[in-house]
PDB file of C-alpha atoms in Angstrom:
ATOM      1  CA  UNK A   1       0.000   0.000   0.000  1.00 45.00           C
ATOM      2  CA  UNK A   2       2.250   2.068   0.976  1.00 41.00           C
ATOM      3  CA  UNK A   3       5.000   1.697  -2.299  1.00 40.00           C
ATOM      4  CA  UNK A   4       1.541   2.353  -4.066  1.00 41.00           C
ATOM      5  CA  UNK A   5       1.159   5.504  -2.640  1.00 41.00           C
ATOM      6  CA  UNK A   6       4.710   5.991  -3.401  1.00 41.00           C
ATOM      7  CA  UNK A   7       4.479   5.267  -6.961  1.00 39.00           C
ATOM      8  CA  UNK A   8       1.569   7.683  -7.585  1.00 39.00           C
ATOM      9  CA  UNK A   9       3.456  10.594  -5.213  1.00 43.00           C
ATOM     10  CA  UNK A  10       6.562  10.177  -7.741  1.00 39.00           C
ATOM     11  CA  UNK A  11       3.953   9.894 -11.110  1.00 40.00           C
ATOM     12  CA  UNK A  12       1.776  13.114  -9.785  1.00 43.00           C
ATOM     13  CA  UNK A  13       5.264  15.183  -9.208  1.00 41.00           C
ATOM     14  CA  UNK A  14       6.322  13.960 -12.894  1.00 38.00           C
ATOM     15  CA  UNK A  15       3.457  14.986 -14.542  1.00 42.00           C
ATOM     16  CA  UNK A  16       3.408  18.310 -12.804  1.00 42.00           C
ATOM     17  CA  UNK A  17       7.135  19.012 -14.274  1.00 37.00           C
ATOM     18  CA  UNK A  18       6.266  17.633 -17.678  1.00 40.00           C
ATOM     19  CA  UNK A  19       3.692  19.801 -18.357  1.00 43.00           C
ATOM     20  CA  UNK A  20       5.520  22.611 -16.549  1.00 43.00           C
ATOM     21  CA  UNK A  21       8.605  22.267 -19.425  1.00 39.00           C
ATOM     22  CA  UNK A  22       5.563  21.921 -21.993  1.00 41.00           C
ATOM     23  CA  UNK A  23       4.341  24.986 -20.807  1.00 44.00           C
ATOM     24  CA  UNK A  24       7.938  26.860 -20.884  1.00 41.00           C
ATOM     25  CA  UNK A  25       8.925  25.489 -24.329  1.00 37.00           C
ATOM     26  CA  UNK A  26       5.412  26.944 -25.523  1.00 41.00           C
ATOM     27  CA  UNK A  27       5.922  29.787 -24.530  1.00 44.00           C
ATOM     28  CA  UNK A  28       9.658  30.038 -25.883  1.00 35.00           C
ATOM     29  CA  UNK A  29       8.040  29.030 -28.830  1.00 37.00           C
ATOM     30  CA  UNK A  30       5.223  31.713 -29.157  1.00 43.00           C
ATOM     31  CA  UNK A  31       8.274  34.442 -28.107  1.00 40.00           C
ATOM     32  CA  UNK A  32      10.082  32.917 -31.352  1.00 36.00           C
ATOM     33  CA  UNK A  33       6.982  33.448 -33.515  1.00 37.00           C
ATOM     34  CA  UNK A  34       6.215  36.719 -32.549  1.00 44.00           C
ATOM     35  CA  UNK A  35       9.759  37.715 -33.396  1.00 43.00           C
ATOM     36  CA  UNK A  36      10.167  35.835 -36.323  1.00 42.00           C
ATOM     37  CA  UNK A  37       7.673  37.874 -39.198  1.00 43.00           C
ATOM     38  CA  UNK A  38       9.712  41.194 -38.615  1.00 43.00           C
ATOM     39  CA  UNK A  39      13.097  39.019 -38.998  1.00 45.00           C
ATOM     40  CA  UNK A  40      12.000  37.316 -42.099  1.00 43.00           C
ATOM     41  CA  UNK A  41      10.583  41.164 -43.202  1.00 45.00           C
ATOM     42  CA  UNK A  42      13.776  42.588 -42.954  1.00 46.00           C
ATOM     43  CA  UNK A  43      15.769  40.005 -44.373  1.00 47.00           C
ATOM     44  CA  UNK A  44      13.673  40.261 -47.551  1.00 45.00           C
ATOM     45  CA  UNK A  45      13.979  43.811 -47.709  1.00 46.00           C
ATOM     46  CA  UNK A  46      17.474  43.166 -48.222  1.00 45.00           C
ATOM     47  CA  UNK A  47      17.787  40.286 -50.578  1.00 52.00           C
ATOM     48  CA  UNK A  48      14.428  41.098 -52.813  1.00 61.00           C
ATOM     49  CA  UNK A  49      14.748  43.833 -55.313  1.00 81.00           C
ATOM     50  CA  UNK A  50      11.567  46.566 -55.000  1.00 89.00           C
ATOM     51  CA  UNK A  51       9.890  46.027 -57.772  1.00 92.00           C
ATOM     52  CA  UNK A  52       8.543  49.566 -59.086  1.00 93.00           C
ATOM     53  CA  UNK A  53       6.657  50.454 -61.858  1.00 94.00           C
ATOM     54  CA  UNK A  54       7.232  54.030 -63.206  1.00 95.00           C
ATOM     55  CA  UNK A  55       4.988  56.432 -65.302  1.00 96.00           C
ATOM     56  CA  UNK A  56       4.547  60.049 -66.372  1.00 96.00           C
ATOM     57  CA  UNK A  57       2.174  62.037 -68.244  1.00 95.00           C
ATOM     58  CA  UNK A  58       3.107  65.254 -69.725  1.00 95.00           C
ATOM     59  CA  UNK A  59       1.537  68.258 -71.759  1.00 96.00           C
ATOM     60  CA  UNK A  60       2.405  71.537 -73.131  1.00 95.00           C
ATOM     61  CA  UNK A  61       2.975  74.085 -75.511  1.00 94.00           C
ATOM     62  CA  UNK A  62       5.247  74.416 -78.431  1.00 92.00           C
ATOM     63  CA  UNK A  63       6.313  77.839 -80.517  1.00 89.00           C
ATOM     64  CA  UNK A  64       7.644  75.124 -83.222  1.00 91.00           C
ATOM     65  CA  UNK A  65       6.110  71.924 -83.742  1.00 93.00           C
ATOM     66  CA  UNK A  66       8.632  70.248 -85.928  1.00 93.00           C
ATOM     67  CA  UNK A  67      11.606  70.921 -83.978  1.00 94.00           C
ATOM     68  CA  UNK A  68       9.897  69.716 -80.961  1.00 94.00           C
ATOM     69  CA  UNK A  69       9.133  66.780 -82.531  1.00 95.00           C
ATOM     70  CA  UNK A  70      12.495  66.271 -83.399  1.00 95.00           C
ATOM     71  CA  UNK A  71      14.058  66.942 -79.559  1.00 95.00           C
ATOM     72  CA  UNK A  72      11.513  64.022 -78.170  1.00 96.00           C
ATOM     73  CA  UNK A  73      12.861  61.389 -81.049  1.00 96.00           C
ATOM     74  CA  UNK A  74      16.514  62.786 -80.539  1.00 95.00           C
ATOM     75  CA  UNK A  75      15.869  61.992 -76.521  1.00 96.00           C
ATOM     76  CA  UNK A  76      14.153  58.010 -77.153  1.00 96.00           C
ATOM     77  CA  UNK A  77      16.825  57.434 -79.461  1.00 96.00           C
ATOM     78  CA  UNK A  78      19.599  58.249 -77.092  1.00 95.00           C
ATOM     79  CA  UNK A  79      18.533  56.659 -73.930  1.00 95.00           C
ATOM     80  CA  UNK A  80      17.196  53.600 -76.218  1.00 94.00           C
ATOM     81  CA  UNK A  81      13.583  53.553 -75.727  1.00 95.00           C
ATOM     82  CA  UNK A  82      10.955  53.038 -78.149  1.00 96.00           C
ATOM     83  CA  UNK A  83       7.764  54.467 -79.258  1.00 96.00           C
ATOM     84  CA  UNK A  84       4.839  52.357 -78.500  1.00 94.00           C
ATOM     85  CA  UNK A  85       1.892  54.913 -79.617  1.00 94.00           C
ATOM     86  CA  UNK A  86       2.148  58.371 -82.267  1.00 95.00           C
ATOM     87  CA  UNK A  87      -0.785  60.397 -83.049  1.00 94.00           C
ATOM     88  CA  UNK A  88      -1.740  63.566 -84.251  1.00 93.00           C
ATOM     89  CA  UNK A  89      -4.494  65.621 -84.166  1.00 91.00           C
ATOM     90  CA  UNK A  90      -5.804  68.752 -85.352  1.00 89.00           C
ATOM     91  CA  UNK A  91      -8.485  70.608 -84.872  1.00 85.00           C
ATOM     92  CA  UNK A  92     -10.236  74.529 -85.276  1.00 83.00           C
ATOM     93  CA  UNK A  93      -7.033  76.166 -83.450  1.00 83.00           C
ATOM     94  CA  UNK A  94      -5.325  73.654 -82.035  1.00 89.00           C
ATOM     95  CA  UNK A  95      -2.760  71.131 -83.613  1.00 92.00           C
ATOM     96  CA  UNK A  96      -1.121  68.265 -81.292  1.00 94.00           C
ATOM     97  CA  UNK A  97       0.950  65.258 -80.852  1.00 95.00           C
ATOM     98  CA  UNK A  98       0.362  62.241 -78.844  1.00 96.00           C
ATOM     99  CA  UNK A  99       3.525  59.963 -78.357  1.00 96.00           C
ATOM    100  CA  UNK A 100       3.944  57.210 -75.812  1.00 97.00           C
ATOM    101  CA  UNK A 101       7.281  56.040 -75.458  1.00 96.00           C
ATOM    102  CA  UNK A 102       9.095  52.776 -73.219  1.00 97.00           C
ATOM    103  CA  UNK A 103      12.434  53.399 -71.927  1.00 96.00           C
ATOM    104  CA  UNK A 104      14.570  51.293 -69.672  1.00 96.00           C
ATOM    105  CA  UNK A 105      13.494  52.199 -66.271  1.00 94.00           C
ATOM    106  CA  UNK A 106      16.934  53.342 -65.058  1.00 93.00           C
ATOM    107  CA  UNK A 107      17.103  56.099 -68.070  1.00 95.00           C
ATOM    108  CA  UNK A 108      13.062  57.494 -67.244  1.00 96.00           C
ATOM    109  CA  UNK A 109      14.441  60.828 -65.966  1.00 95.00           C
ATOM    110  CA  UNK A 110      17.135  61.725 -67.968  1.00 95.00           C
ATOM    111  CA  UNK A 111      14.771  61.251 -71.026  1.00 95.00           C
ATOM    112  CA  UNK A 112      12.015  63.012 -69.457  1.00 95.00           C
ATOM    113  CA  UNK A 113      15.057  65.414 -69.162  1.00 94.00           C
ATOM    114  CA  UNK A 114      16.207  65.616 -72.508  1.00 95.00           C
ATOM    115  CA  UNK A 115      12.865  65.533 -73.771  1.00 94.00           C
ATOM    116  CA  UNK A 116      11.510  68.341 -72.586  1.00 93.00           C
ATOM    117  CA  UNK A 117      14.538  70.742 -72.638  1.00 90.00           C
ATOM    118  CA  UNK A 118      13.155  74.279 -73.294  1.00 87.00           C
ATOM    119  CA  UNK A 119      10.062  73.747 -71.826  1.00 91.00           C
ATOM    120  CA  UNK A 120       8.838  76.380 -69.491  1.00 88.00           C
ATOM    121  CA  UNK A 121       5.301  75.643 -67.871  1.00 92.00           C
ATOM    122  CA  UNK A 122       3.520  72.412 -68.415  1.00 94.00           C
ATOM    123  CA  UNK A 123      -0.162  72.291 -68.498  1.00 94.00           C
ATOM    124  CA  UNK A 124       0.126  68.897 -67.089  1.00 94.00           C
ATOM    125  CA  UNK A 125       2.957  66.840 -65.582  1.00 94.00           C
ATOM    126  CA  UNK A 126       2.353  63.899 -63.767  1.00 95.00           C
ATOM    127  CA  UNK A 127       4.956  60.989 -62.719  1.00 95.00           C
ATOM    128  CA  UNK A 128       3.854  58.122 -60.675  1.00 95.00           C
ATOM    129  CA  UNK A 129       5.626  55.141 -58.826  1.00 94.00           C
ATOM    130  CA  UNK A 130       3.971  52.130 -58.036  1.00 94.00           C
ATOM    131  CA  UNK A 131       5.176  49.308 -55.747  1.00 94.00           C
ATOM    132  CA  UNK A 132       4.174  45.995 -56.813  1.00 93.00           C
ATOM    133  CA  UNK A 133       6.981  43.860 -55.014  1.00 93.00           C
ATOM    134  CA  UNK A 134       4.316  42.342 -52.515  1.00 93.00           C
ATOM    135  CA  UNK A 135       2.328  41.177 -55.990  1.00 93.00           C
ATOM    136  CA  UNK A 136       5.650  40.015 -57.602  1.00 92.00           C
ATOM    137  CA  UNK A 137       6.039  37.701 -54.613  1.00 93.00           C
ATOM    138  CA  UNK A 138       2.932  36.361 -54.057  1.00 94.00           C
ATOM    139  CA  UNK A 139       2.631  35.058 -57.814  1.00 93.00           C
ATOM    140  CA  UNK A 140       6.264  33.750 -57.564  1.00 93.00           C
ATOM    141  CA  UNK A 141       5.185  31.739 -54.519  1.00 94.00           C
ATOM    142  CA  UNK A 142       1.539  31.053 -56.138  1.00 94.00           C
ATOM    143  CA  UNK A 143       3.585  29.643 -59.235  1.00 94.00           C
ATOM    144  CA  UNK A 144       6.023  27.781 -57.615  1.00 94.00           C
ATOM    145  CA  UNK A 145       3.424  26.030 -55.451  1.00 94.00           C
ATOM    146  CA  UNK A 146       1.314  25.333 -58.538  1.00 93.00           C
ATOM    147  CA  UNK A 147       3.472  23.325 -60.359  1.00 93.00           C
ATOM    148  CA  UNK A 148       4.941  21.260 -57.265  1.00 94.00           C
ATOM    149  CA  UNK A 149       1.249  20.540 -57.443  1.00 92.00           C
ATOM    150  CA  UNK A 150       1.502  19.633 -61.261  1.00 92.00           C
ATOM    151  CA  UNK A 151       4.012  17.065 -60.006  1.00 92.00           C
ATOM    152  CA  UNK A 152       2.456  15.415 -57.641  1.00 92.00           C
ATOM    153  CA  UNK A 153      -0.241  14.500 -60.154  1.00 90.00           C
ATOM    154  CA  UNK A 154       1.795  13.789 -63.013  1.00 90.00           C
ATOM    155  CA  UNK A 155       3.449  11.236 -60.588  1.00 91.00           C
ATOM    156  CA  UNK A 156      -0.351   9.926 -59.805  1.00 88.00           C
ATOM    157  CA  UNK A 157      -1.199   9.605 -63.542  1.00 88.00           C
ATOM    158  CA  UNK A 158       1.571   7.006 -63.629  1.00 87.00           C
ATOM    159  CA  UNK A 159      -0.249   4.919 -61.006  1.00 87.00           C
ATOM    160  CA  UNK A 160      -3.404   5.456 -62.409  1.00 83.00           C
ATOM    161  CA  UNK A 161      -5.074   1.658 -63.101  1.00 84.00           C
ATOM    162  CA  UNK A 162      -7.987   2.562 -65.603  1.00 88.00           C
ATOM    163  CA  UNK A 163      -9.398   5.038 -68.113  1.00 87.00           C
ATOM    164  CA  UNK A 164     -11.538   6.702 -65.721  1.00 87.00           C
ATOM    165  CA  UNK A 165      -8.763   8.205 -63.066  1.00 86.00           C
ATOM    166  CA  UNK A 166      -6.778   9.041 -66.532  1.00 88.00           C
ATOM    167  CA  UNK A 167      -9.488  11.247 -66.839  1.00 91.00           C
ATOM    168  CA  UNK A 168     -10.232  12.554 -63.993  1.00 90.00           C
ATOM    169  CA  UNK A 169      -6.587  13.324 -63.531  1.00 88.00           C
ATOM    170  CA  UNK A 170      -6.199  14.856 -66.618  1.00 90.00           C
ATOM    171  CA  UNK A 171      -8.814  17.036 -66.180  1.00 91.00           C
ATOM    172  CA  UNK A 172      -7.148  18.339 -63.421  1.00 90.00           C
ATOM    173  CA  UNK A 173      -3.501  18.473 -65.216  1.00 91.00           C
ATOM    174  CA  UNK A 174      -5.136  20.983 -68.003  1.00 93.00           C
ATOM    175  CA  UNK A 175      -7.100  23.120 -65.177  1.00 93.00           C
ATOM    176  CA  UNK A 176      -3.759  23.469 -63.369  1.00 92.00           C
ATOM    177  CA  UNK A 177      -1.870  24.198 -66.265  1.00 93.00           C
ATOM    178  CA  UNK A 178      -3.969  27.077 -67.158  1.00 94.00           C
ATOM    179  CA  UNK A 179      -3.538  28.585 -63.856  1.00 94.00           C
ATOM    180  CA  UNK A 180      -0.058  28.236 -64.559  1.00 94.00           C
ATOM    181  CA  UNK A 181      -0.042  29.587 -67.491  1.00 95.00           C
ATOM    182  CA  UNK A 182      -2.010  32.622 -66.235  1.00 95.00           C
ATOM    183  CA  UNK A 183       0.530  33.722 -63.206  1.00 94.00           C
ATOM    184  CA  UNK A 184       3.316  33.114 -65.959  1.00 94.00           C
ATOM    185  CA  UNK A 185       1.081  35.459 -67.970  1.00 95.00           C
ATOM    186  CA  UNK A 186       0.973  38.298 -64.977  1.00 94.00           C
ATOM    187  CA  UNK A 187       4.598  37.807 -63.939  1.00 94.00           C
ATOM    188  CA  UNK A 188       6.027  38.639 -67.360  1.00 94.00           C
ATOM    189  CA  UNK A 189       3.801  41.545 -67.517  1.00 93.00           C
ATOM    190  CA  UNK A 190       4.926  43.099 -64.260  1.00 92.00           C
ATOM    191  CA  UNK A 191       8.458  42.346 -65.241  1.00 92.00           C
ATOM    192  CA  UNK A 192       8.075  44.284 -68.564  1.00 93.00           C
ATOM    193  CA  UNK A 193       6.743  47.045 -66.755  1.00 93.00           C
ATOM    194  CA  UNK A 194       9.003  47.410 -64.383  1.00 93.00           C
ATOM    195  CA  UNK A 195      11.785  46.994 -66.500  1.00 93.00           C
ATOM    196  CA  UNK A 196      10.628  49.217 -69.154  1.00 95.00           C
ATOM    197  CA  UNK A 197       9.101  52.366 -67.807  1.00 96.00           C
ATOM    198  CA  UNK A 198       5.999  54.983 -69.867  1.00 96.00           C
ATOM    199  CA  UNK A 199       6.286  58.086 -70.781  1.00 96.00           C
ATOM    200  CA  UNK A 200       2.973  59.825 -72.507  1.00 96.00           C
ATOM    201  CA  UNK A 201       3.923  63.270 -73.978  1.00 96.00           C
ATOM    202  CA  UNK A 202       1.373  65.473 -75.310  1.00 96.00           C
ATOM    203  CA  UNK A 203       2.572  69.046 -77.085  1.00 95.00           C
ATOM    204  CA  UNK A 204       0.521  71.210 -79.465  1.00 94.00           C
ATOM    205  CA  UNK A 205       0.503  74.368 -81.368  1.00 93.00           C
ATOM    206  CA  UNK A 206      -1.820  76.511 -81.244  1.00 88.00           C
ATOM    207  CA  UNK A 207      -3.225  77.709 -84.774  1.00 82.00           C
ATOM    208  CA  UNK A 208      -5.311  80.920 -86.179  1.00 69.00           C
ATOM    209  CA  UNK A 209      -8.954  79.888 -86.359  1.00 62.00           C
ATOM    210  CA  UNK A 210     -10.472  81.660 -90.124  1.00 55.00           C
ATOM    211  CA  UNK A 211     -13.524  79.952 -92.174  1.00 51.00           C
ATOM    212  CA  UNK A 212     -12.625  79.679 -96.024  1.00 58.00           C
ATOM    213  CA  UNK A 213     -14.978  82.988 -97.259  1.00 60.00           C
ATOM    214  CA  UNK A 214     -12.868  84.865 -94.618  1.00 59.00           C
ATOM    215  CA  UNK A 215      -9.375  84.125 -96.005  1.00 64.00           C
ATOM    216  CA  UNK A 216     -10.215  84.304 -99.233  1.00 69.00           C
ATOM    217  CA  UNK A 217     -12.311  88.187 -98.410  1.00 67.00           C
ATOM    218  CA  UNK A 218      -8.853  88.987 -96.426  1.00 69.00           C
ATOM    219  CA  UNK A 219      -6.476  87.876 -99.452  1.00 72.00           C
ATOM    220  CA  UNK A 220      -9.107  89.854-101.859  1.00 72.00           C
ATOM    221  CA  UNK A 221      -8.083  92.946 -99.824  1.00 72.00           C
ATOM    222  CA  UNK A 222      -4.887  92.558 -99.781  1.00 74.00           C
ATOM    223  CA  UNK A 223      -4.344  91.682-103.465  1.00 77.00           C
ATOM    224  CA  UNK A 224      -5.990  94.761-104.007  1.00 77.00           C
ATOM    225  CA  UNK A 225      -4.598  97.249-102.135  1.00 75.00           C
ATOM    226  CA  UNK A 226      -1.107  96.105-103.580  1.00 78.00           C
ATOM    227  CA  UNK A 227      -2.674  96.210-107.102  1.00 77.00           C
ATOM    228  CA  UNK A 228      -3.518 100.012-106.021  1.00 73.00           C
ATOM    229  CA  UNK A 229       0.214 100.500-105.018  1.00 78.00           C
ATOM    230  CA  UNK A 230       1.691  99.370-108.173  1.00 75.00           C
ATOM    231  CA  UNK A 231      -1.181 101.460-110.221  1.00 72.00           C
ATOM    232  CA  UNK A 232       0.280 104.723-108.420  1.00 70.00           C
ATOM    233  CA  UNK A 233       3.278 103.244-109.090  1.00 73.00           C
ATOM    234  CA  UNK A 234       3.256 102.788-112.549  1.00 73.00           C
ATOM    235  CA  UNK A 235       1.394 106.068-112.992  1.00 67.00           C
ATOM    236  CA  UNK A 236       4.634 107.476-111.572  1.00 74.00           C
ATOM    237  CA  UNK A 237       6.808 106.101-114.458  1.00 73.00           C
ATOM    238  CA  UNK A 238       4.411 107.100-117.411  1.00 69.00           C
ATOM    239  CA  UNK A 239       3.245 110.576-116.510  1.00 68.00           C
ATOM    240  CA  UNK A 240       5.023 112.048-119.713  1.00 75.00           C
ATOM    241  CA  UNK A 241       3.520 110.255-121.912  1.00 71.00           C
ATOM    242  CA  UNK A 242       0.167 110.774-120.283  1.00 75.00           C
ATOM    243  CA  UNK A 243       0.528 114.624-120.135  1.00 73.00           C
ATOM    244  CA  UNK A 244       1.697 114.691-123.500  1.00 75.00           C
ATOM    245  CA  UNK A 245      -1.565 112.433-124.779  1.00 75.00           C
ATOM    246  CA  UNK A 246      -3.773 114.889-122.539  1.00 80.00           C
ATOM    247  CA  UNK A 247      -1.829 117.889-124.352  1.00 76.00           C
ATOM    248  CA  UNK A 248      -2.579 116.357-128.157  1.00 76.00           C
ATOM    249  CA  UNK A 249      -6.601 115.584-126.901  1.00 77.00           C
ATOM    250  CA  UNK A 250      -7.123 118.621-126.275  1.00 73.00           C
ATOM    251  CA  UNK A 251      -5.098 120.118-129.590  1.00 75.00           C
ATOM    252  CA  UNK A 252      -7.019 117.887-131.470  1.00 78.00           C
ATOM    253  CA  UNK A 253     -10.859 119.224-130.190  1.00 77.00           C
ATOM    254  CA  UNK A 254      -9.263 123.003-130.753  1.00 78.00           C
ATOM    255  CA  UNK A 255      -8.836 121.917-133.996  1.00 73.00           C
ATOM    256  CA  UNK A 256     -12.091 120.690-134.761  1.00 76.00           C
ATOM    257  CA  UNK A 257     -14.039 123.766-133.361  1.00 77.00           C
ATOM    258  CA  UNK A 258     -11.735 126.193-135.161  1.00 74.00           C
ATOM    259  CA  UNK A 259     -12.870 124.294-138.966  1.00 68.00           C
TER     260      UNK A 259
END
């Protein structure tokens, strides 16, 4: 009886210390989790590269169309971008030019630079930055886990043991693989734009407004008040021979009253 007692004294005692230690190494453990997330943050805002997207929009006013023109294609070719988009338009007093170009992110500003040398107010000017590392990694990790998952039932079609699970497998192969397929789809396109950053610069000119009766009425006036100024002038030139032809007229009608 009394080694009984013993024996349930010494199990009673262990149990208290085991879950005593349980209780100790849960808590270490919870005091490792909670530190752990801001750890793991910084470390990958040291090894991951921020992955920003870049874009401007700009508008304004040129004194000479053409050469500006020129300056914007002199600026993409020199910093190696590319136009994507180039439109004109005109309308009643206004002529403009739409072009949207991609440059290499790293050379944005010194095009934008370059670009708009001489420029001295913008109607509009807007650059943006947008951070889409948090996306980039979360399809990365999305991807990655979607094809371990291709994997595992690649390896199951090769056990497969009738037409049915083929199938049914399959089906689920092509399903996956188009979910693949998409975040491949997404991560390519975040990559181009980050890589290659937009620029959308708008200039125009602005033009006298004049229907067609009106230019022609103003170019009838001034054809003939220049046809008035040679008259005069030719008047000028000939006045002998007028005064003398004045002079015989009026010999002539003496003449004639005299007979």
């Amino acid at each position: 009886m009394k080694k009984s007692l013993q024996y349930l004294t010494l199990f009673i005692i262990f149990t208290i210390y085991s879950c005593s230690q349980q209780s100790e190494n849960r808590s270490l453990e919870m005091a490792y989790l909670e530190a752990a997330p801001s750890t793991a943050d910084q470390e990958i805002e040291e090894i991951v590269e921020r992955k920003l997207i870049k874009e401007g929009q700009l508008e304004f006013e040129s004194t000479d169309f053409s050469l500006t023109r020129k300056t914007i294609f002199e600026a993409i070719n020199k910093y190696k971008g590319y136009v994507s988009s180039d439109q004109e338009f005109n309308s009643p007093g206004r002529k403009s030019n739409t072009i949207i170009i991609r440059v290499p992110a790293d050379n944005f500003d010194k095009l934008l630079q370059d670009a708009t040398k001489g420029v001295e107010r913008f109607d509009n000017k807007q650059i943006t930055v947008k951070d889409v590392t948090e996306e980039f990694l979360d399809m990365q990790a999305r991807l990655k886990t979607k094809k371990e998952l291709e994997n595992r039932y690649l390896e199951i079609l090769k056990q497969a043991k009738n037409v049915k699970e083929i199938l049914e497998i399959e089906k689920e192969i092509g399903q996956l693989r188009a979910e693949i397929e998409s975040v491949e789809g997404r991560l390519k396109y975040l990559l181009n734009r980050v890589s290659f950053s937009t620029l959308t610069i708008t200039f125009y000119e602005s033009i006298s407004t004049q229907t067609k009766f009106g230019q022609e009425f103003k170019n009838g006036v001034s054809n003939g008040w220049n046809n008035l100024i040679w008259f005069f002038v030719m008047l000028t030139n000939v006045w002998p021979f007028i005064l003398l032809g004045i002079l015989l007229l009026f010999g002539i009608r003496t003449y004639r009253r005299k007979n």
